Short mmCIF file of C-alpha atoms and ligand atoms in Angstrom, two decimals:
data_model
loop_
_atom_site.label_atom_id
_atom_site.label_comp_id
_atom_site.label_asym_id
_atom_site.label_seq_id
_atom_site.Cartn_x
_atom_site.Cartn_y
_atom_site.Cartn_z
CA MET I 617 60.85 -109.88 74.62
CA PRO I 618 63.20 -108.30 74.78
CA GLY I 619 65.17 -107.82 71.62
CA THR I 620 61.41 -107.00 69.36
CA GLU I 621 61.04 -104.48 71.90
CA LEU I 622 64.20 -103.05 71.10
CA PHE I 623 63.96 -102.80 67.40
CA GLY I 624 65.23 -99.71 65.87
CA GLU I 625 67.84 -97.21 64.34
CA GLU I 626 70.53 -100.03 65.28
CA GLU I 627 69.12 -102.59 63.40
CA ARG I 628 68.53 -101.02 60.00
CA LYS I 629 72.07 -99.41 60.01
CA GLU I 630 73.46 -102.74 59.95
CA ILE I 631 70.88 -103.73 57.41
CA MET I 632 71.14 -100.72 54.40
CA ASP I 633 74.87 -102.31 55.39
CA VAL I 634 74.03 -104.60 53.70
CA LEU I 635 70.98 -103.84 51.11
CA ASP I 636 74.02 -100.99 49.22
CA THR I 637 76.70 -103.50 48.75
CA GLY I 638 73.89 -106.68 48.12
CA VAL I 639 76.38 -108.97 49.55
CA LEU I 640 74.12 -111.28 51.10
CA PHE I 641 76.05 -113.99 51.15
CA ARG I 642 78.41 -114.74 54.15
CA PHE I 643 81.37 -115.67 52.35
CA ASN I 644 83.58 -114.20 49.47
CA HIS I 645 82.66 -111.39 47.10
CA ASP I 646 85.82 -109.50 49.44
CA ALA I 647 85.87 -106.50 46.79
CA ALA I 648 82.14 -106.22 46.15
CA ARG I 649 81.67 -106.40 50.00
CA LYS I 650 83.00 -103.41 50.76
CA GLY I 651 84.08 -104.05 54.13
CA HIS I 652 80.46 -105.24 55.66
CA TRP I 653 80.90 -108.97 57.09
CA LYS I 654 78.29 -108.88 58.86
CA ALA I 655 78.35 -112.63 60.00
CA ARG I 656 81.45 -112.47 61.33
CA ASP I 657 80.82 -109.50 63.63
CA LEU I 658 77.72 -111.30 64.89
CA GLU I 659 80.12 -114.27 65.82
CA GLN I 660 83.21 -111.50 67.22
CA GLU I 661 79.77 -109.83 69.28
CA VAL I 662 79.17 -113.15 70.41
CA ALA I 663 82.12 -113.94 71.11
CA ARG I 664 83.63 -111.35 72.89
CA PHE I 665 80.34 -111.13 75.20
CA THR I 666 80.66 -114.71 76.33
CA GLY I 667 84.86 -114.92 76.75
CA ALA I 668 84.43 -118.03 74.38
CA LYS I 669 87.71 -118.71 71.77
CA HIS I 670 85.79 -119.33 68.13
CA ALA I 671 81.89 -118.62 67.34
CA LEU I 672 79.89 -119.38 64.55
CA ALA I 673 76.64 -118.05 62.86
CA VAL I 674 74.22 -120.50 61.46
CA SER I 675 70.34 -120.39 60.36
CA SER I 676 68.73 -121.18 63.26
CA GLY I 677 68.74 -122.02 67.09
CA SER I 678 68.02 -125.60 65.55
CA THR I 679 70.48 -125.98 63.39
CA ALA I 680 73.02 -124.99 65.89
CA VAL I 681 71.69 -127.85 68.29
CA SER I 682 71.85 -130.16 65.07
CA THR I 683 75.36 -128.25 64.50
CA MET I 684 76.57 -129.30 68.03
CA LEU I 685 75.49 -132.92 68.03
CA ALA I 686 77.41 -133.50 64.71
CA ALA I 687 80.83 -131.74 65.32
CA CYS I 688 80.34 -133.88 68.63
CA GLY I 689 80.35 -136.67 67.28
CA VAL I 690 76.55 -137.92 68.05
CA GLY I 691 75.18 -140.21 65.35
CA TYR I 692 73.40 -143.22 64.91
CA GLY I 693 72.23 -144.83 67.34
CA ASP I 694 73.70 -143.09 70.77
CA GLU I 695 71.79 -142.04 73.72
CA VAL I 696 72.17 -138.49 74.09
CA ILE I 697 70.32 -137.35 77.78
CA VAL I 698 67.92 -134.56 77.64
CA PRO I 699 64.89 -132.71 79.63
CA PRO I 700 61.66 -133.02 79.39
CA PHE I 701 61.18 -129.34 79.39
CA THR I 702 63.07 -128.03 76.43
CA TYR I 703 61.70 -126.35 73.12
CA ILE I 704 60.91 -129.64 71.24
CA ALA I 705 63.76 -128.08 68.91
CA THR I 706 66.12 -130.41 71.41
CA VAL I 707 64.62 -133.48 71.04
CA GLU I 708 64.20 -133.26 67.10
CA ALA I 709 68.19 -132.30 67.22
CA VAL I 710 69.24 -135.48 68.52
CA LEU I 711 66.67 -137.74 66.07
CA LEU I 712 67.68 -135.77 63.40
CA ALA I 713 71.37 -137.19 64.23
CA GLY I 714 70.33 -140.77 64.72
CA ALA I 715 71.12 -140.89 67.79
CA LEU I 716 68.46 -141.20 70.71
CA PRO I 717 66.86 -139.29 73.16
CA VAL I 718 66.68 -140.35 76.60
CA PHE I 719 64.67 -138.36 79.19
CA ALA I 720 65.58 -137.36 82.89
CA GLU I 721 64.06 -135.53 85.01
CA ILE I 722 63.51 -131.70 85.65
CA ASP I 723 63.48 -129.94 89.39
CA ASP I 724 61.72 -126.81 90.26
CA THR I 725 65.92 -125.37 89.18
CA LEU I 726 62.96 -126.00 86.16
CA CYS I 727 66.19 -128.22 84.56
CA MET I 728 67.65 -131.63 84.69
CA SER I 729 68.88 -132.95 87.84
CA ALA I 730 71.80 -134.37 88.24
CA GLU I 731 70.83 -136.41 90.68
CA ALA I 732 67.51 -137.62 87.44
CA ILE I 733 70.64 -138.36 84.81
CA ARG I 734 72.47 -139.41 87.32
CA LYS I 735 69.91 -142.23 87.26
CA VAL I 736 69.77 -142.80 83.33
CA ILE I 737 73.65 -142.43 82.22
CA SER I 738 74.94 -145.69 80.66
CA PRO I 739 77.46 -146.63 78.60
CA LYS I 740 75.75 -146.22 76.03
CA THR I 741 75.01 -142.38 76.95
CA LYS I 742 77.28 -140.49 74.04
CA ALA I 743 76.38 -136.67 75.60
CA VAL I 744 74.28 -135.12 78.14
CA LEU I 745 72.32 -132.03 75.88
CA LEU I 746 71.37 -129.92 78.78
CA VAL I 747 69.35 -127.30 78.56
CA HIS I 748 68.88 -123.72 80.46
CA MET I 749 65.65 -123.37 80.56
CA CYS I 750 64.07 -119.69 80.57
CA GLY I 751 67.74 -118.03 80.83
CA ALA I 752 68.73 -119.11 83.90
CA ALA I 753 71.43 -121.78 84.83
CA ALA I 754 71.30 -125.95 85.74
CA ASP I 755 72.90 -127.30 88.36
CA LEU I 756 76.58 -127.17 86.48
CA ALA I 757 78.08 -128.04 89.83
CA GLY I 758 76.45 -131.29 90.53
CA ILE I 759 76.32 -132.21 86.30
CA LEU I 760 79.16 -131.97 85.80
CA ALA I 761 80.12 -134.25 88.08
CA VAL I 762 78.18 -136.11 87.27
CA CYS I 763 79.40 -136.44 83.70
CA GLU I 764 83.25 -136.33 84.84
CA GLU I 765 82.32 -139.45 86.03
CA HIS I 766 80.99 -141.01 83.58
CA ASP I 767 83.02 -139.81 81.65
CA VAL I 768 80.69 -138.18 79.33
CA GLN I 769 80.64 -135.58 77.27
CA LEU I 770 78.99 -132.30 77.97
CA ILE I 771 76.71 -129.79 75.00
CA GLU I 772 74.90 -126.76 76.13
CA ASP I 773 72.08 -126.26 74.42
CA SER I 774 71.62 -122.30 76.12
CA ALA I 775 69.20 -121.12 73.16
CA GLN I 776 67.28 -119.75 75.72
CA ALA I 777 70.13 -118.46 78.44
CA LEU I 778 71.75 -116.43 76.47
CA GLY I 779 73.06 -113.41 78.97
CA ALA I 780 73.44 -115.32 81.54
CA THR I 781 75.88 -117.00 83.66
CA TYR I 782 76.55 -119.88 86.59
CA LYS I 783 79.09 -118.15 89.37
CA GLY I 784 80.46 -115.45 86.70
CA LYS I 785 81.21 -118.01 83.28
CA PRO I 786 78.27 -117.56 81.02
CA LEU I 787 75.96 -120.84 80.50
CA GLY I 788 77.25 -121.98 77.01
CA ARG I 789 80.59 -121.98 78.41
CA TRP I 790 80.51 -124.66 80.62
CA GLY I 791 79.91 -127.70 78.03
CA ARG I 792 82.58 -128.92 75.33
CA MET I 793 79.93 -126.50 72.72
CA GLY I 794 77.42 -124.13 73.59
CA SER I 795 74.79 -122.59 70.92
CA TYR I 796 72.01 -119.68 71.23
CA SER I 797 68.90 -119.34 69.09
CA TYR I 798 68.16 -115.63 67.52
CA ASP I 799 64.71 -116.74 67.03
CA PHE I 800 62.21 -113.98 67.21
CA PHE I 801 61.64 -115.22 70.87
CA LYS I 802 64.82 -115.19 72.27
CA ILE I 803 65.96 -112.38 74.60
CA THR I 804 68.33 -110.92 70.94
CA THR I 805 66.33 -111.17 67.40
CA ALA I 806 67.57 -111.67 64.30
CA GLY I 807 64.61 -112.76 63.10
CA GLU I 808 65.80 -116.82 62.30
CA GLY I 809 69.68 -117.45 63.43
CA GLY I 810 71.72 -118.63 65.75
CA VAL I 811 75.14 -119.33 67.53
CA VAL I 812 77.16 -121.93 68.64
CA ILE I 813 80.09 -121.59 70.75
CA THR I 814 83.39 -123.02 71.91
CA ASP I 815 87.01 -122.60 72.89
CA ASP I 816 87.75 -125.99 71.20
CA GLN I 817 89.48 -125.40 67.69
CA GLN I 818 89.19 -128.58 66.42
CA LEU I 819 85.26 -128.75 67.25
CA TRP I 820 84.90 -125.17 65.42
CA ASP I 821 86.45 -126.20 62.36
CA THR I 822 84.45 -129.75 61.93
CA ALA I 823 80.90 -127.35 62.87
CA GLN I 824 82.31 -124.60 60.39
CA GLN I 825 82.82 -127.66 57.68
CA PHE I 826 79.93 -129.69 58.50
CA ALA I 827 77.13 -126.07 58.44
CA ASP I 828 78.49 -125.28 54.53
CA HIS I 829 78.17 -128.31 52.72
CA GLY I 830 82.01 -129.61 53.42
CA HIS I 831 83.83 -126.09 52.81
CA ASP I 832 87.00 -125.35 54.30
CA HIS I 833 86.98 -122.14 53.61
CA ILE I 834 90.13 -121.86 53.19
CA GLY I 835 90.81 -119.98 49.15
CA ASP I 836 89.53 -117.15 47.76
CA ASN I 837 87.81 -119.86 45.17
CA ARG I 838 84.79 -121.24 46.37
CA GLY I 839 84.81 -123.45 44.02
CA MET I 840 87.55 -124.90 44.32
CA GLU I 841 87.96 -124.99 48.30
CA GLN I 842 88.41 -128.74 49.93
CA HIS I 843 85.67 -130.60 50.97
CA PRO I 844 86.95 -133.17 53.72
CA ILE I 845 83.37 -134.03 55.30
CA LEU I 846 80.03 -133.89 53.99
CA GLY I 847 77.92 -132.00 55.51
CA THR I 848 74.09 -128.82 55.05
CA ASN I 849 73.62 -125.68 54.51
CA PHE I 850 73.10 -124.19 57.96
CA ARG I 851 74.42 -120.67 56.80
CA ILE I 852 72.53 -117.80 58.09
CA SER I 853 71.97 -114.60 55.82
CA GLU I 854 74.02 -111.49 56.03
CA LEU I 855 70.54 -109.78 56.43
CA HIS I 856 69.68 -112.19 59.21
CA ALA I 857 73.34 -112.33 60.68
CA ALA I 858 73.35 -108.30 60.05
CA VAL I 859 69.98 -107.78 62.77
CA GLY I 860 71.60 -110.28 65.27
CA VAL I 861 75.13 -107.70 65.10
CA ALA I 862 73.25 -104.87 65.93
CA GLN I 863 71.12 -106.63 69.36
CA THR I 864 74.21 -108.98 70.81
CA ARG I 865 75.31 -104.75 71.28
CA LYS I 866 71.99 -104.08 73.09
CA LEU I 867 72.11 -107.20 75.24
CA PRO I 868 74.40 -105.41 78.64
CA HIS I 869 71.33 -102.66 78.15
CA MET I 870 69.05 -105.44 78.79
CA LEU I 871 70.58 -106.89 81.19
CA GLU I 872 70.84 -103.84 83.35
CA ARG I 873 67.33 -103.34 82.95
CA GLN I 874 65.82 -106.91 82.68
CA ARG I 875 67.80 -108.07 86.33
CA ALA I 876 66.17 -103.93 88.34
CA HIS I 877 63.47 -105.16 87.11
CA LYS I 878 63.22 -108.71 88.52
CA ALA I 879 64.58 -107.40 92.06
CA VAL I 880 61.15 -105.23 91.75
CA ILE I 881 59.32 -107.98 90.86
CA GLN I 882 61.12 -110.44 93.80
CA GLU I 883 60.39 -107.74 96.50
CA ARG I 884 56.70 -106.99 96.17
CA LEU I 885 55.97 -111.11 95.27
CA SER I 886 58.05 -112.33 98.39
CA GLN I 887 55.85 -110.37 100.57
CA ILE I 888 52.66 -112.58 99.46
CA GLU I 889 52.57 -115.70 102.10
CA GLY I 890 53.17 -119.31 100.81
CA LEU I 891 53.56 -118.81 97.53
CA ALA I 892 57.10 -119.90 96.05
CA PHE I 893 59.86 -119.26 92.98
CA ARG I 894 61.75 -121.12 90.98
CA ARG I 895 65.11 -122.56 92.40
CA GLN I 896 68.20 -120.66 91.25
CA CYS I 897 71.50 -122.16 90.51
CA ASP I 898 72.80 -118.49 90.32
CA ASP I 899 70.58 -115.96 91.31
CA ALA I 900 72.67 -113.03 89.81
CA GLY I 901 73.88 -114.66 87.22
CA ASP I 902 69.74 -114.56 85.93
CA SER I 903 69.41 -113.31 82.18
CA ALA I 904 65.86 -112.14 83.66
CA THR I 905 64.13 -112.52 80.94
CA PHE I 906 61.53 -114.60 82.99
CA PHE I 907 59.64 -114.77 86.30
CA HIS I 908 58.02 -117.95 87.62
CA LEU I 909 56.31 -118.31 90.21
CA LEU I 910 55.64 -121.70 92.03
CA LEU I 911 51.75 -122.40 93.45
CA PRO I 912 51.16 -124.79 96.32
CA ASN I 913 48.85 -126.95 93.79
CA GLU I 914 47.70 -126.66 89.79
CA ALA I 915 44.08 -125.99 90.87
CA ALA I 916 46.06 -122.81 92.31
CA ALA I 917 48.29 -122.70 89.42
CA ARG I 918 45.26 -122.62 87.26
CA ALA I 919 42.72 -120.76 88.58
CA VAL I 920 45.52 -117.73 88.61
CA VAL I 921 46.24 -118.07 84.85
CA LYS I 922 42.09 -117.78 84.32
CA GLY I 923 42.56 -114.71 86.57
CA LEU I 924 45.71 -112.73 85.55
CA GLY I 925 44.17 -113.65 81.94
CA GLU I 926 40.55 -111.72 82.98
CA GLN I 927 42.81 -108.99 83.80
CA GLY I 928 44.61 -109.22 80.44
CA ILE I 929 47.70 -110.32 81.52
CA GLY I 930 48.96 -113.23 79.45
CA VAL I 931 51.34 -115.97 81.31
CA ALA I 932 52.88 -119.08 80.33
CA TYR I 933 51.42 -122.59 81.86
CA TRP I 934 54.08 -124.40 80.92
CA TYR I 935 52.36 -127.64 81.60
CA ASP I 936 49.53 -127.89 78.84
CA ASN I 937 51.71 -126.15 76.08
CA MET I 938 51.89 -127.95 73.04
CA PHE I 939 55.56 -127.65 72.51
CA HIS I 940 57.14 -127.31 75.78
CA TYR I 941 56.26 -130.68 77.93
CA ILE I 942 56.69 -134.35 76.90
CA LYS I 943 53.03 -134.77 78.74
CA GLN I 944 52.48 -133.17 74.98
CA TRP I 945 53.84 -134.70 72.98
CA ASP I 946 52.41 -137.40 71.31
CA HIS I 947 53.89 -137.08 67.85
CA LEU I 948 56.94 -138.04 69.78
CA LYS I 949 55.46 -140.96 72.13
CA GLN I 950 54.55 -142.99 68.94
CA LEU I 951 57.27 -141.61 66.46
CA SER I 952 55.50 -139.49 63.91
CA ALA I 953 57.70 -138.57 61.17
CA PRO I 954 57.77 -138.68 57.46
CA TYR I 955 60.61 -141.06 57.67
CA ARG I 956 61.94 -143.84 58.73
CA MET I 957 63.87 -142.69 61.46
CA VAL I 958 66.82 -144.30 63.41
CA ALA I 959 64.83 -144.22 66.44
CA HIS I 960 62.15 -146.56 64.64
CA GLU I 961 64.32 -149.47 63.92
CA LEU I 962 66.23 -149.97 67.18
CA GLY I 963 64.07 -148.42 69.58
CA LEU I 964 63.64 -146.17 72.54
CA PRO I 965 65.51 -147.45 75.77
CA GLN I 966 62.53 -145.65 77.37
CA ASP I 967 59.09 -146.50 76.97
CA LEU I 968 57.96 -143.47 76.24
CA ARG I 969 53.37 -144.27 75.62
CA THR I 970 54.34 -145.47 79.46
CA MET I 971 56.67 -143.56 80.77
CA THR I 972 55.69 -140.90 83.56
CA PHE I 973 57.33 -138.08 84.90
CA PRO I 974 55.92 -137.74 88.42
CA GLN I 975 58.94 -135.23 89.77
CA SER I 976 58.59 -133.44 87.08
CA ASP I 977 54.67 -132.97 86.63
CA ALA I 978 55.18 -132.48 90.04
CA VAL I 979 56.67 -128.80 89.49
CA MET I 980 55.24 -128.22 86.12
CA SER I 981 51.56 -128.34 86.93
CA ARG I 982 52.44 -125.28 89.27
CA LEU I 983 54.14 -123.30 87.30
CA ILE I 984 53.48 -119.97 85.47
CA SER I 985 56.14 -117.31 83.85
CA PHE I 986 56.05 -114.68 82.37
CA ASN I 987 57.95 -111.76 80.37
CA ILE I 988 60.08 -109.45 81.76
CA ARG I 989 59.53 -106.87 79.43
CA VAL I 990 62.47 -104.42 79.00
CA THR I 991 60.67 -101.38 78.46
CA TRP I 992 59.33 -101.32 81.92
CA THR I 993 58.30 -97.75 82.79
CA GLU I 994 58.35 -97.51 86.65
CA ALA I 995 54.57 -96.93 86.78
CA GLU I 996 54.09 -99.34 83.77
CA LEU I 997 55.66 -102.58 86.39
CA ASP I 998 53.74 -101.06 89.41
CA ALA I 999 50.67 -101.96 87.46
CA PHE I 1000 51.12 -104.10 86.38
CA LEU I 1001 52.31 -105.99 89.88
CA THR I 1002 49.46 -104.10 91.38
CA LYS I 1003 47.06 -106.51 89.12
CA MET I 1004 49.85 -109.78 89.86
CA GLU I 1005 49.65 -109.45 93.37
CA GLY I 1006 45.66 -108.89 93.65
CA VAL I 1007 44.79 -111.99 91.43
CA VAL I 1008 47.47 -114.02 93.04
CA ARG I 1009 46.71 -113.58 96.41
CA LYS I 1010 43.21 -113.96 95.61
CA VAL I 1011 44.03 -117.57 94.81
CA MET I 1012 46.54 -118.20 97.85
CA GLU I 1013 43.58 -116.78 100.62
CA GLY I 1014 41.59 -119.79 98.75
CA VAL I 1015 43.98 -122.41 98.82
CA THR I 1016 43.94 -124.78 102.03
CA VAL I 1017 47.65 -126.49 103.02
C1 LIG X 2342 64.07 -121.47 70.75
C2 LIG X 2342 64.92 -122.83 71.23
C3 LIG X 2342 65.34 -123.76 69.87
C4 LIG X 2342 65.49 -123.82 68.64
O1 LIG X 2342 65.92 -122.37 68.46
P1 LIG X 2342 65.45 -121.28 67.13
O2 LIG X 2342 66.23 -120.98 66.45
O3 LIG X 2342 63.95 -120.83 67.35
O4 LIG X 2342 65.10 -122.99 65.92
C5 LIG X 2342 66.39 -124.70 70.66
N1 LIG X 2342 66.03 -125.20 72.16
C6 LIG X 2342 65.66 -124.45 73.26
C7 LIG X 2342 65.74 -125.14 73.90
C8 LIG X 2342 64.75 -123.26 72.23
O5 LIG X 2342 63.99 -122.53 73.61
#
C-alpha cells in the first residue's frame, strides 16, 4: 500500500520531534512538549485535506467507528444498516455499541445499493453505516435520497477511502460523521490510528469526550476537568500521530501517481473482450488504491487467481476472505462472543444462519482486486500488466458464455 511504500525521512523527523521531548501523550504537558502537538497536527492535516470543520484523531479505524456511533446516539437495540462486504470491524462496532446490524446487499459498485437499503430500512433503523469499499464511492446520490425519505442519519465508515471524492466532495463528508483508518494496510498508515471528521461542533465535542473517558479538555489540570459523559480510552499516542502527519502530507502525491497508474491499467485491460470492471459512481474521484476485475463467472475468477499466483502475482479474492465477506462469518452467524451481548438478548432482526445474499454473491464470486502501487516505474507496471494480460486472456478464451 502507498503509505508503507513511501515510509521515509519525513516520518522519521516527526517521530524524532516526539522522542526528543518524551511527551508521548496527546494532551497537556504544554511546556515540556516544546510546541509539538502531533495528534492536533494530524487532525489539522485531515481537516485541511478534506475540508471538514472538525477532526478527531483516535487509536484506530475501528475505534473511530465506535466513536461515531456513540456520538450519533446509536445504542441499545438500535438497528444499523451495514454491508456484507466490508472489513468485519464495521459490524463488530455495531454489536459493541449494543446495536443490531441489518444487512443490505451490495452490487457491482462493491457497496450497498440504494435499492437494497430501501428494502431493509424501517422505523427501527437508527443509522445507515455506509462503507465506501476499496477507496471509491458508493452511490451517494441514491443512498442519501433513501436516508432523507426515511429521516435516517447517514454515517460513513470511509476507513478505506481517504483521498477519494464523490462529485468533488471527499468521502466521509457526506454523512453526519465520517471516519478513516490509519492501520498498516490503508492508503496512509500511522502503524495504528484513525480519524473521525464532522462539520457538526456538537457531534465532535461528544466524540472527543467519549474517546477520552468523558474529559471535556478544558483547562490545564487534567485531573480537575469536568466529565459530562462516560466514555473510554480511544486516544491516539503522539508517536502514532507523528507518523500519520507525515503520511497525510503525502496524500496528493499518492493520489496523483495511483490515478496515473490506474489510467494505464484501465487502458490496457479494456482491450480484453468480455472483461468487466467495478462500476464507478465517480470514476475521477476514485483514490485508485485498488483495481478491480469482474470475470464472467466464478470458475473464471478462480482460474485467474490461480494463474496469477503461478506467475508470482498475489491478488485479493474477497469471496473467500475470512474477514471481508459474510460468507465466511460463521462467528457472526453464531454470535460467538466472550460475553453476553445485547444481540443475544434481543436477537438479530435477520436470521443470518439461513439468510442468503444472491446479489452480493453474484458480484463477489467474480471479483478480483489488486493493489495499485504508488512506486511502480513505467517498466515495472508494463511487466506486471503483460503477465496479467497473458493470464486473463488465456482464461477468457476458455470461457463459454
Ligand atoms: C480497516 C477498516 C476498519 C478498521 O480500521 P482499523 O484501523 O484496522 O481498526 C473499519 N472499517 C473498514 C471498512 C476498514 O477497511
